[in-house]
Amino acid sequence: MKTEVILAGHGGQGVLELANWLAYFHLARGRHVAYTPSYGPETRGGKVKCYVVASDEPIDSPIVEEPDLLVAMNIPSMDYLPLLKRGGRLLVNSSLVKDARSRADVTVTEVPAAGIAAALGPYSPQKGRDTSIAANSVMLGAVLAIEGEELERQRATVEEVFRHFLTERKAAYIPLNVQAVEDGYRHVRGAPPLLRAIPV
Amino acid sequence: MTAPRQFLKGNEALAYGALHAGLQSFYGYPITPSSEVPETLATQVGRPEYPEFRTFLQAASEVEAINLMLGAAATGEKTMTATSGPGFSLMQEGISYAHGAELPMLIANVNRAGPGLGNLGPEQTDYFAAVKGGGHGGYRNVVLAPDSVPEMASFPSLGFSLAFRYRTPVILLTDAFLGQLKEDLEFPTIESPTFDTPWAATGARGTTRHVLSSMHIELPEQNLVSRHLRDKFAEITRREQRSEELETRGARVVFVAYGICARLAQRAVRVLRDRSVPVGLFRPITLAPFPRDRLRALVDEGVRSFVVVELNTGQMVEDVRLAVDGAAPVRSMNQFGGLLPSYRDLVDEIGALAA
Amino acid sequence: MIAASAPREAKFGPSSIWTGTPTHYCAGCEHGTLTHLIAKALAERDARERTVMVSSVGCSVFAHEYLDLDSVQAPHGRAPAVMTGIKRAHPELLVFSVQGDGDAASIGLLELLHAANRGEPITIFMVNNAIYGMTGGQMAPTTPVGMVTTTSPEGRSVPQAGYPLDTTKLVASLEGPAYVRRVFFPISPTPAPDFFNARGALEGMQAVRHAFDAQEKGGFAFVEFVSTCSVNWKMSVLDAKRYAAQVLAPLFPSGVLRDRFGLERR
Ligand SMILES: Cc1ncc(C[n+]2csc(CCOP(=O)(O)OP(=O)(O)O)c2C)c(N)n1
Ligand code: SF4
Ligand SMILES: [Mg+2]
């Protein structure tokens, strides 16, 4: 197994976090991973673009030149579309990218990440607060669905990812983020959001 | 750590690698893209996990940092700094003095782009400054070049071994890409060797005192000392050349690359081998001493030409030409300014050679 | 270094020195304010054609993108030496630099003190935000005891890093300088005063003018601007201003420490 992903968006969307989570998910599955944050000219003007490679074999170049998957969190990210491998996958955050133009050979998946995250509000321990910040976790669920992971069997791995990154005060957000991953995953698989009890 | 494997930035791995190797003191001055090294170490000083690591000091400048290290090294302590080009320039005087007095120390240079302030992208433009010696008086550094996060973690240990075995400054030459890259790694169970330092200045005992000086005012005396330094580097060159090869067996063309360029070349070699093109990769691990013996041997094994890939306008290519000594053509492929070549450029280069 | 803020021509009036390029300074950063005051002071004296700016290394490094002036880049900390070289070659030029506290008081302290001691007729503005802003929040020599930075994760401690360095006092301890002043620069956040009514900006404007006057009268001028860096202090802009008022103002008291030409009396 080997996947190469470009994730792009702008500062404040949690793109780098998302990329770290994705890489760590694969690491926890026992794979080799390489994550490259934005660097050089790409970092000016708030642009974010990063690479995640995951592979059962040791990774040669960590630089993603022909991704299997492009995660486009905003409109300028669509500039990377020509890089996609033939038959590659495009995942767009349709909360920001409307009517994603695409290529004939590319399969497009649209996920209204902010909307799905915001709908979690009443069901999360953060009820009453704006939960649309969990949009990047929704996208993580979507990526896992596209990459063919079986979330039912990988729930513990997802929790491990969040336990690794969300420590101390942020740990309170782990349940919300796991829920967001679930709903992002289900959206791609064509299933409705999970029915959850409202915490009391 | 819950996960069996760790997920660290190159610069963080370098910091932890140094701690595992028994680092005792760190002196440095912040500079992007190396600052994660001091920032990581600042959180670890005084921790029970690393009882030997007692001193972390942010110096007033790189000039002060390298001189703080001269003092620490003179007592036989394992001392290190991390910097990038502009700071590395300021350290050259101190490095020269360290050679003159034969003081072991580890200096990591996370190479950024351009002369002057340049930019924060990756380059390999400090090759000459590190390998040929950027300071005065004619000394030779030992220079190590990791190409992955796991090597960023394991090379401090190798660096200290060489530094103490030969009483020499060792440069760990890496780049802005590897410094920021995150990879999985299994923390090597690095042994933290202790070294005999009978030369250290920690107080005269009986008839033995320790004079660590680079001044030899009598001409014949300086002549002797310089001979000794020359012979020492000759011995290092005989014994410590390190390199790694990928698919060089049966290869007609071989890439020569280090650091992040070696990773790009790995990709190019895999792609070309899938197309049955006989290419390989030769990766110097010690840039100094340059692994010339093994490189030269490749010609006898049938390699017809070499392509040197580096992030500068052509520096290591000179050492490759010296090693090959006219026995095969050596071509230079460069990218710079903080930009990286595409692995496809490497593939095309071979296509052009084959045509 | 994150958000781009729009140029403030509306409030300052168009300046012949201002390029109009949107600045890179973070919201609320005094670097931006100072750059505007300098543009205004130079425009007032119509000095564009006889001014050379020396860029130091820190968040002031892009000043040449906003100030439409000749400029020369100095290595980190060496601006006073580069300025001296320019001034000695062309004494008729107005030569100035904006240095950070790290630039001036850490790596460049030697160049600063010697230029001051020789009384070189140059003008130095030091933005003291008590931290290394450009490189992401490491400890500076001016960092208050107890302040958490990326290289003092437990807070600055005296045994480890000594006391905060009082650069203005050091400069004023020398005979050479003609004009030495410290200004508390953050504009008080309450009750949302109009920018120009704020004391910090008014005092700052006066100090910038006098620092150029002093140079034109042949003296060395140094002004420290006690400032904030909300991003690297990890505070909101308002909290940063408050912290500056509570912690930095007593540590670095405002005042005119040297006024050899009696500029303040006029
Ligand atoms: C020789 C050298 N060392 C280190 C650096 C990295 N560096 C750039 S700016 C800076 C410090 C900036 O802090 P300060 O002077 O306080 O300015 P501020 O950004 O806070 O205004 C450092 C350490 C450099 N450019 N050159
Ligand atoms: S000094 Fe701090 S607040 Fe000002 S521009 Fe630099 S990082 Fe931003
Ligand atoms: Mg500062």
PDB file of N, CA and C in Angstrom, chain B residues 69-146:
ATOM      1  N   MET B  69      31.288  27.058  23.436  1.00  0.00           N
ATOM      2  CA  MET B  69      31.587  25.650  23.151  1.00  0.00           C
ATOM      3  C   MET B  69      33.076  25.356  23.253  1.00  0.00           C
ATOM      4  N   LEU B  70      33.905  26.307  22.875  1.00  0.00           N
ATOM      5  CA  LEU B  70      35.357  26.102  23.025  1.00  0.00           C
ATOM      6  C   LEU B  70      35.674  25.797  24.487  1.00  0.00           C
ATOM      7  N   GLY B  71      35.059  26.547  25.379  1.00  0.00           N
ATOM      8  CA  GLY B  71      35.283  26.325  26.808  1.00  0.00           C
ATOM      9  C   GLY B  71      34.766  24.973  27.257  1.00  0.00           C
ATOM     10  N   ALA B  72      33.519  24.669  26.860  1.00  0.00           N
ATOM     11  CA  ALA B  72      32.918  23.403  27.279  1.00  0.00           C
ATOM     12  C   ALA B  72      33.725  22.225  26.739  1.00  0.00           C
ATOM     13  N   ALA B  73      34.096  22.304  25.460  1.00  0.00           N
ATOM     14  CA  ALA B  73      34.830  21.204  24.831  1.00  0.00           C
ATOM     15  C   ALA B  73      36.196  21.022  25.487  1.00  0.00           C
ATOM     16  N   ALA B  74      36.805  22.108  25.928  1.00  0.00           N
ATOM     17  CA  ALA B  74      38.129  22.025  26.548  1.00  0.00           C
ATOM     18  C   ALA B  74      38.093  21.217  27.841  1.00  0.00           C
ATOM     19  N   THR B  75      36.913  21.103  28.453  1.00  0.00           N
ATOM     20  CA  THR B  75      36.803  20.280  29.664  1.00  0.00           C
ATOM     21  C   THR B  75      36.430  18.843  29.327  1.00  0.00           C
ATOM     22  N   GLY B  76      36.312  18.541  28.033  1.00  0.00           N
ATOM     23  CA  GLY B  76      35.993  17.177  27.616  1.00  0.00           C
ATOM     24  C   GLY B  76      34.508  16.893  27.571  1.00  0.00           C
ATOM     25  N   GLU B  77      33.705  17.951  27.618  1.00  0.00           N
ATOM     26  CA  GLU B  77      32.257  17.779  27.615  1.00  0.00           C
ATOM     27  C   GLU B  77      31.745  17.554  26.192  1.00  0.00           C
ATOM     28  N   LYS B  78      30.612  16.790  26.089  1.00  0.00           N
ATOM     29  CA  LYS B  78      29.963  16.638  24.779  1.00  0.00           C
ATOM     30  C   LYS B  78      29.089  17.852  24.556  1.00  0.00           C
ATOM     31  N   THR B  79      29.506  18.705  23.650  1.00  0.00           N
ATOM     32  CA  THR B  79      28.806  19.975  23.451  1.00  0.00           C
ATOM     33  C   THR B  79      28.393  20.127  21.997  1.00  0.00           C
ATOM     34  N   MET B  80      27.301  20.844  21.785  1.00  0.00           N
ATOM     35  CA  MET B  80      26.751  20.945  20.433  1.00  0.00           C
ATOM     36  C   MET B  80      26.083  22.297  20.226  1.00  0.00           C
ATOM     37  N   THR B  81      25.981  22.693  18.953  1.00  0.00           N
ATOM     38  CA  THR B  81      25.142  23.819  18.583  1.00  0.00           C
ATOM     39  C   THR B  81      24.391  23.469  17.313  1.00  0.00           C
ATOM     40  N   ALA B  82      23.385  24.282  16.992  1.00  0.00           N
ATOM     41  CA  ALA B  82      22.681  24.136  15.719  1.00  0.00           C
ATOM     42  C   ALA B  82      22.448  25.529  15.173  1.00  0.00           C
ATOM     43  N   THR B  83      22.645  25.674  13.868  1.00  0.00           N
ATOM     44  CA  THR B  83      22.517  26.997  13.273  1.00  0.00           C
ATOM     45  C   THR B  83      22.157  26.855  11.810  1.00  0.00           C
ATOM     46  N   SER B  84      22.161  27.989  11.107  1.00  0.00           N
ATOM     47  CA  SER B  84      21.986  27.978   9.662  1.00  0.00           C
ATOM     48  C   SER B  84      23.005  28.972   9.093  1.00  0.00           C
ATOM     49  N   GLY B  85      23.053  29.073   7.777  1.00  0.00           N
ATOM     50  CA  GLY B  85      24.115  29.806   7.092  1.00  0.00           C
ATOM     51  C   GLY B  85      24.671  31.043   7.780  1.00  0.00           C
ATOM     52  N   PRO B  86      23.846  32.094   8.017  1.00  0.00           N
ATOM     53  CA  PRO B  86      24.401  33.319   8.595  1.00  0.00           C
ATOM     54  C   PRO B  86      25.100  33.078   9.932  1.00  0.00           C
ATOM     55  N   GLY B  87      24.561  32.191  10.727  1.00  0.00           N
ATOM     56  CA  GLY B  87      25.195  31.866  12.000  1.00  0.00           C
ATOM     57  C   GLY B  87      26.443  31.028  11.803  1.00  0.00           C
ATOM     58  N   PHE B  88      26.392  30.126  10.827  1.00  0.00           N
ATOM     59  CA  PHE B  88      27.549  29.275  10.535  1.00  0.00           C
ATOM     60  C   PHE B  88      28.736  30.144  10.129  1.00  0.00           C
ATOM     61  N   SER B  89      28.448  31.190   9.344  1.00  0.00           N
ATOM     62  CA  SER B  89      29.520  32.121   8.964  1.00  0.00           C
ATOM     63  C   SER B  89      30.184  32.707  10.207  1.00  0.00           C
ATOM     64  N   LEU B  90      29.365  33.141  11.159  1.00  0.00           N
ATOM     65  CA  LEU B  90      29.920  33.781  12.359  1.00  0.00           C
ATOM     66  C   LEU B  90      30.735  32.803  13.194  1.00  0.00           C
ATOM     67  N   MET B  91      30.486  31.520  13.042  1.00  0.00           N
ATOM     68  CA  MET B  91      31.178  30.525  13.869  1.00  0.00           C
ATOM     69  C   MET B  91      32.535  30.127  13.312  1.00  0.00           C
ATOM     70  N   GLN B  92      32.866  30.591  12.118  1.00  0.00           N
ATOM     71  CA  GLN B  92      34.078  30.067  11.471  1.00  0.00           C
ATOM     72  C   GLN B  92      35.342  30.325  12.276  1.00  0.00           C
ATOM     73  N   GLU B  93      35.436  31.487  12.903  1.00  0.00           N
ATOM     74  CA  GLU B  93      36.624  31.779  13.704  1.00  0.00           C
ATOM     75  C   GLU B  93      36.783  30.749  14.819  1.00  0.00           C
ATOM     76  N   GLY B  94      35.686  30.508  15.535  1.00  0.00           N
ATOM     77  CA  GLY B  94      35.734  29.561  16.645  1.00  0.00           C
ATOM     78  C   GLY B  94      36.069  28.154  16.175  1.00  0.00           C
ATOM     79  N   ILE B  95      35.524  27.773  15.023  1.00  0.00           N
ATOM     80  CA  ILE B  95      35.807  26.428  14.500  1.00  0.00           C
ATOM     81  C   ILE B  95      37.299  26.293  14.197  1.00  0.00           C
ATOM     82  N   SER B  96      37.863  27.351  13.649  1.00  0.00           N
ATOM     83  CA  SER B  96      39.297  27.327  13.367  1.00  0.00           C
ATOM     84  C   SER B  96      40.097  27.142  14.668  1.00  0.00           C
ATOM     85  N   TYR B  97      39.727  27.862  15.710  1.00  0.00           N
ATOM     86  CA  TYR B  97      40.413  27.701  16.999  1.00  0.00           C
ATOM     87  C   TYR B  97      40.216  26.298  17.566  1.00  0.00           C
ATOM     88  N   ALA B  98      39.027  25.730  17.339  1.00  0.00           N
ATOM     89  CA  ALA B  98      38.772  24.372  17.840  1.00  0.00           C
ATOM     90  C   ALA B  98      39.688  23.371  17.148  1.00  0.00           C
ATOM     91  N   HIS B  99      39.935  23.565  15.857  1.00  0.00           N
ATOM     92  CA  HIS B  99      40.869  22.688  15.154  1.00  0.00           C
ATOM     93  C   HIS B  99      42.274  22.893  15.686  1.00  0.00           C
ATOM     94  N   GLY B 100      42.623  24.162  15.892  1.00  0.00           N
ATOM     95  CA  GLY B 100      43.982  24.453  16.355  1.00  0.00           C
ATOM     96  C   GLY B 100      44.276  23.781  17.688  1.00  0.00           C
ATOM     97  N   ALA B 101      43.279  23.749  18.580  1.00  0.00           N
ATOM     98  CA  ALA B 101      43.497  23.144  19.898  1.00  0.00           C
ATOM     99  C   ALA B 101      42.947  21.720  19.957  1.00  0.00           C
ATOM    100  N   GLU B 102      42.459  21.206  18.813  1.00  0.00           N
ATOM    101  CA  GLU B 102      41.939  19.837  18.703  1.00  0.00           C
ATOM    102  C   GLU B 102      40.816  19.567  19.701  1.00  0.00           C
ATOM    103  N   LEU B 103      39.776  20.370  19.615  1.00  0.00           N
ATOM    104  CA  LEU B 103      38.658  20.219  20.536  1.00  0.00           C
ATOM    105  C   LEU B 103      37.464  19.583  19.833  1.00  0.00           C
ATOM    106  N   PRO B 104      36.914  18.506  20.416  1.00  0.00           N
ATOM    107  CA  PRO B 104      35.769  17.826  19.799  1.00  0.00           C
ATOM    108  C   PRO B 104      34.479  18.607  20.031  1.00  0.00           C
ATOM    109  N   MET B 105      33.672  18.731  19.017  1.00  0.00           N
ATOM    110  CA  MET B 105      32.369  19.382  19.176  1.00  0.00           C
ATOM    111  C   MET B 105      31.510  19.062  17.965  1.00  0.00           C
ATOM    112  N   LEU B 106      30.204  19.236  18.125  1.00  0.00           N
ATOM    113  CA  LEU B 106      29.273  18.932  17.048  1.00  0.00           C
ATOM    114  C   LEU B 106      28.537  20.211  16.654  1.00  0.00           C
ATOM    115  N   ILE B 107      28.597  20.530  15.357  1.00  0.00           N
ATOM    116  CA  ILE B 107      27.961  21.757  14.863  1.00  0.00           C
ATOM    117  C   ILE B 107      26.987  21.365  13.762  1.00  0.00           C
ATOM    118  N   ALA B 108      25.697  21.565  14.007  1.00  0.00           N
ATOM    119  CA  ALA B 108      24.703  21.234  12.982  1.00  0.00           C
ATOM    120  C   ALA B 108      24.381  22.497  12.190  1.00  0.00           C
ATOM    121  N   ASN B 109      24.430  22.375  10.882  1.00  0.00           N
ATOM    122  CA  ASN B 109      24.088  23.494  10.001  1.00  0.00           C
ATOM    123  C   ASN B 109      22.889  23.076   9.156  1.00  0.00           C
ATOM    124  N   VAL B 110      21.745  23.704   9.428  1.00  0.00           N
ATOM    125  CA  VAL B 110      20.530  23.432   8.650  1.00  0.00           C
ATOM    126  C   VAL B 110      20.523  24.453   7.512  1.00  0.00           C
ATOM    127  N   ASN B 111      21.045  24.021   6.381  1.00  0.00           N
ATOM    128  CA  ASN B 111      21.362  24.923   5.272  1.00  0.00           C
ATOM    129  C   ASN B 111      20.120  25.599   4.697  1.00  0.00           C
ATOM    130  N   ARG B 112      20.107  26.962   4.721  1.00  0.00           N
ATOM    131  CA  ARG B 112      19.056  27.701   4.048  1.00  0.00           C
ATOM    132  C   ARG B 112      19.632  28.328   2.783  1.00  0.00           C
ATOM    133  N   ALA B 113      18.801  29.102   2.085  1.00  0.00           N
ATOM    134  CA  ALA B 113      19.189  29.470   0.726  1.00  0.00           C
ATOM    135  C   ALA B 113      19.902  30.811   0.623  1.00  0.00           C
ATOM    136  N   GLY B 114      20.859  30.868  -0.252  1.00  0.00           N
ATOM    137  CA  GLY B 114      21.435  32.127  -0.702  1.00  0.00           C
ATOM    138  C   GLY B 114      22.521  32.680   0.192  1.00  0.00           C
ATOM    139  N   PRO B 115      23.375  33.532  -0.369  1.00  0.00           N
ATOM    140  CA  PRO B 115      24.317  34.274   0.466  1.00  0.00           C
ATOM    141  C   PRO B 115      23.573  35.389   1.207  1.00  0.00           C
ATOM    142  N   GLY B 116      24.206  35.979   2.215  1.00  0.00           N
ATOM    143  CA  GLY B 116      23.536  37.031   2.982  1.00  0.00           C
ATOM    144  C   GLY B 116      22.337  36.455   3.714  1.00  0.00           C
ATOM    145  N   LEU B 117      21.234  37.206   3.711  1.00  0.00           N
ATOM    146  CA  LEU B 117      20.032  36.695   4.399  1.00  0.00           C
ATOM    147  C   LEU B 117      19.320  35.637   3.585  1.00  0.00           C
ATOM    148  N   GLY B 118      19.376  35.748   2.249  1.00  0.00           N
ATOM    149  CA  GLY B 118      18.775  34.742   1.370  1.00  0.00           C
ATOM    150  C   GLY B 118      17.326  34.485   1.703  1.00  0.00           C
ATOM    151  N   ASN B 119      16.930  33.208   1.737  1.00  0.00           N
ATOM    152  CA  ASN B 119      15.583  32.874   2.194  1.00  0.00           C
ATOM    153  C   ASN B 119      15.611  31.589   2.998  1.00  0.00           C
ATOM    154  N   LEU B 120      14.437  31.097   3.369  1.00  0.00           N
ATOM    155  CA  LEU B 120      14.374  29.980   4.314  1.00  0.00           C
ATOM    156  C   LEU B 120      14.201  28.636   3.620  1.00  0.00           C
ATOM    157  N   GLY B 121      14.282  28.620   2.309  1.00  0.00           N
ATOM    158  CA  GLY B 121      14.163  27.362   1.562  1.00  0.00           C
ATOM    159  C   GLY B 121      15.433  26.542   1.687  1.00  0.00           C
ATOM    160  N   PRO B 122      15.351  25.270   1.269  1.00  0.00           N
ATOM    161  CA  PRO B 122      16.515  24.382   1.392  1.00  0.00           C
ATOM    162  C   PRO B 122      17.557  24.618   0.304  1.00  0.00           C
ATOM    163  N   GLU B 123      18.805  24.557   0.691  1.00  0.00           N
ATOM    164  CA  GLU B 123      19.915  24.584  -0.266  1.00  0.00           C
ATOM    165  C   GLU B 123      21.054  23.736   0.290  1.00  0.00           C
ATOM    166  N   GLN B 124      22.035  23.495  -0.567  1.00  0.00           N
ATOM    167  CA  GLN B 124      23.243  22.789  -0.132  1.00  0.00           C
ATOM    168  C   GLN B 124      24.458  23.656  -0.458  1.00  0.00           C
ATOM    169  N   THR B 125      24.249  24.956  -0.316  1.00  0.00           N
ATOM    170  CA  THR B 125      25.286  25.922  -0.700  1.00  0.00           C
ATOM    171  C   THR B 125      26.394  26.058   0.330  1.00  0.00           C
ATOM    172  N   ASP B 126      26.225  25.466   1.513  1.00  0.00           N
ATOM    173  CA  ASP B 126      27.295  25.561   2.505  1.00  0.00           C
ATOM    174  C   ASP B 126      28.245  24.371   2.433  1.00  0.00           C
ATOM    175  N   TYR B 127      28.139  23.597   1.345  1.00  0.00           N
ATOM    176  CA  TYR B 127      29.042  22.449   1.159  1.00  0.00           C
ATOM    177  C   TYR B 127      30.500  22.879   1.231  1.00  0.00           C
ATOM    178  N   PHE B 128      30.845  23.883   0.449  1.00  0.00           N
ATOM    179  CA  PHE B 128      32.250  24.327   0.459  1.00  0.00           C
ATOM    180  C   PHE B 128      32.667  24.809   1.848  1.00  0.00           C
ATOM    181  N   ALA B 129      31.806  25.659   2.462  1.00  0.00           N
ATOM    182  CA  ALA B 129      32.163  26.220   3.769  1.00  0.00           C
ATOM    183  C   ALA B 129      32.406  25.111   4.786  1.00  0.00           C
ATOM    184  N   ALA B 130      31.611  24.026   4.693  1.00  0.00           N
ATOM    185  CA  ALA B 130      31.768  22.936   5.659  1.00  0.00           C
ATOM    186  C   ALA B 130      32.904  21.999   5.265  1.00  0.00           C
ATOM    187  N   VAL B 131      32.938  21.614   3.985  1.00  0.00           N
ATOM    188  CA  VAL B 131      33.860  20.563   3.545  1.00  0.00           C
ATOM    189  C   VAL B 131      35.274  21.099   3.334  1.00  0.00           C
ATOM    190  N   LYS B 132      35.368  22.281   2.760  1.00  0.00           N
ATOM    191  CA  LYS B 132      36.700  22.821   2.486  1.00  0.00           C
ATOM    192  C   LYS B 132      37.194  23.656   3.658  1.00  0.00           C
ATOM    193  N   GLY B 133      36.304  23.981   4.592  1.00  0.00           N
ATOM    194  CA  GLY B 133      36.700  24.790   5.749  1.00  0.00           C
ATOM    195  C   GLY B 133      36.453  26.253   5.474  1.00  0.00           C
ATOM    196  N   GLY B 134      35.517  26.872   6.203  1.00  0.00           N
ATOM    197  CA  GLY B 134      35.156  28.255   5.924  1.00  0.00           C
ATOM    198  C   GLY B 134      36.017  29.257   6.645  1.00  0.00           C
ATOM    199  N   GLY B 135      36.850  28.803   7.549  1.00  0.00           N
ATOM    200  CA  GLY B 135      37.673  29.727   8.330  1.00  0.00           C
ATOM    201  C   GLY B 135      39.120  29.711   7.893  1.00  0.00           C
ATOM    202  N   HIS B 136      39.952  30.342   8.711  1.00  0.00           N
ATOM    203  CA  HIS B 136      41.342  30.548   8.313  1.00  0.00           C
ATOM    204  C   HIS B 136      42.266  29.422   8.792  1.00  0.00           C
ATOM    205  N   GLY B 137      43.413  29.331   8.167  1.00  0.00           N
ATOM    206  CA  GLY B 137      44.499  28.525   8.716  1.00  0.00           C
ATOM    207  C   GLY B 137      44.590  27.098   8.212  1.00  0.00           C
ATOM    208  N   GLY B 138      43.680  26.691   7.327  1.00  0.00           N
ATOM    209  CA  GLY B 138      43.854  25.390   6.690  1.00  0.00           C
ATOM    210  C   GLY B 138      43.540  24.215   7.586  1.00  0.00           C
ATOM    211  N   TYR B 139      42.294  23.994   7.868  1.00  0.00           N
ATOM    212  CA  TYR B 139      41.888  22.816   8.646  1.00  0.00           C
ATOM    213  C   TYR B 139      40.879  22.034   7.836  1.00  0.00           C
ATOM    214  N   ARG B 140      40.609  20.813   8.253  1.00  0.00           N
ATOM    215  CA  ARG B 140      39.629  19.993   7.556  1.00  0.00           C
ATOM    216  C   ARG B 140      38.587  19.491   8.546  1.00  0.00           C
ATOM    217  N   ASN B 141      37.344  19.835   8.298  1.00  0.00           N
ATOM    218  CA  ASN B 141      36.253  19.329   9.122  1.00  0.00           C
ATOM    219  C   ASN B 141      35.895  17.907   8.737  1.00  0.00           C
ATOM    220  N   VAL B 142      35.318  17.178   9.680  1.00  0.00           N
ATOM    221  CA  VAL B 142      34.593  15.967   9.332  1.00  0.00           C
ATOM    222  C   VAL B 142      33.148  16.405   9.115  1.00  0.00           C
ATOM    223  N   VAL B 143      32.544  15.998   7.990  1.00  0.00           N
ATOM    224  CA  VAL B 143      31.200  16.477   7.664  1.00  0.00           C
ATOM    225  C   VAL B 143      30.276  15.293   7.389  1.00  0.00           C
ATOM    226  N   LEU B 144      29.187  15.223   8.126  1.00  0.00           N
ATOM    227  CA  LEU B 144      28.203  14.149   7.959  1.00  0.00           C
ATOM    228  C   LEU B 144      26.931  14.704   7.332  1.00  0.00           C
ATOM    229  N   ALA B 145      26.316  13.924   6.432  1.00  0.00           N
ATOM    230  CA  ALA B 145      25.109  14.390   5.743  1.00  0.00           C
ATOM    231  C   ALA B 145      23.987  13.363   5.856  1.00  0.00           C
ATOM    232  N   PRO B 146      23.054  13.558   6.792  1.00  0.00           N
ATOM    233  CA  PRO B 146      21.901  12.660   6.898  1.00  0.00           C
ATOM    234  C   PRO B 146      20.948  12.878   5.723  1.00  0.00           C
TER     235      PRO B 146
END
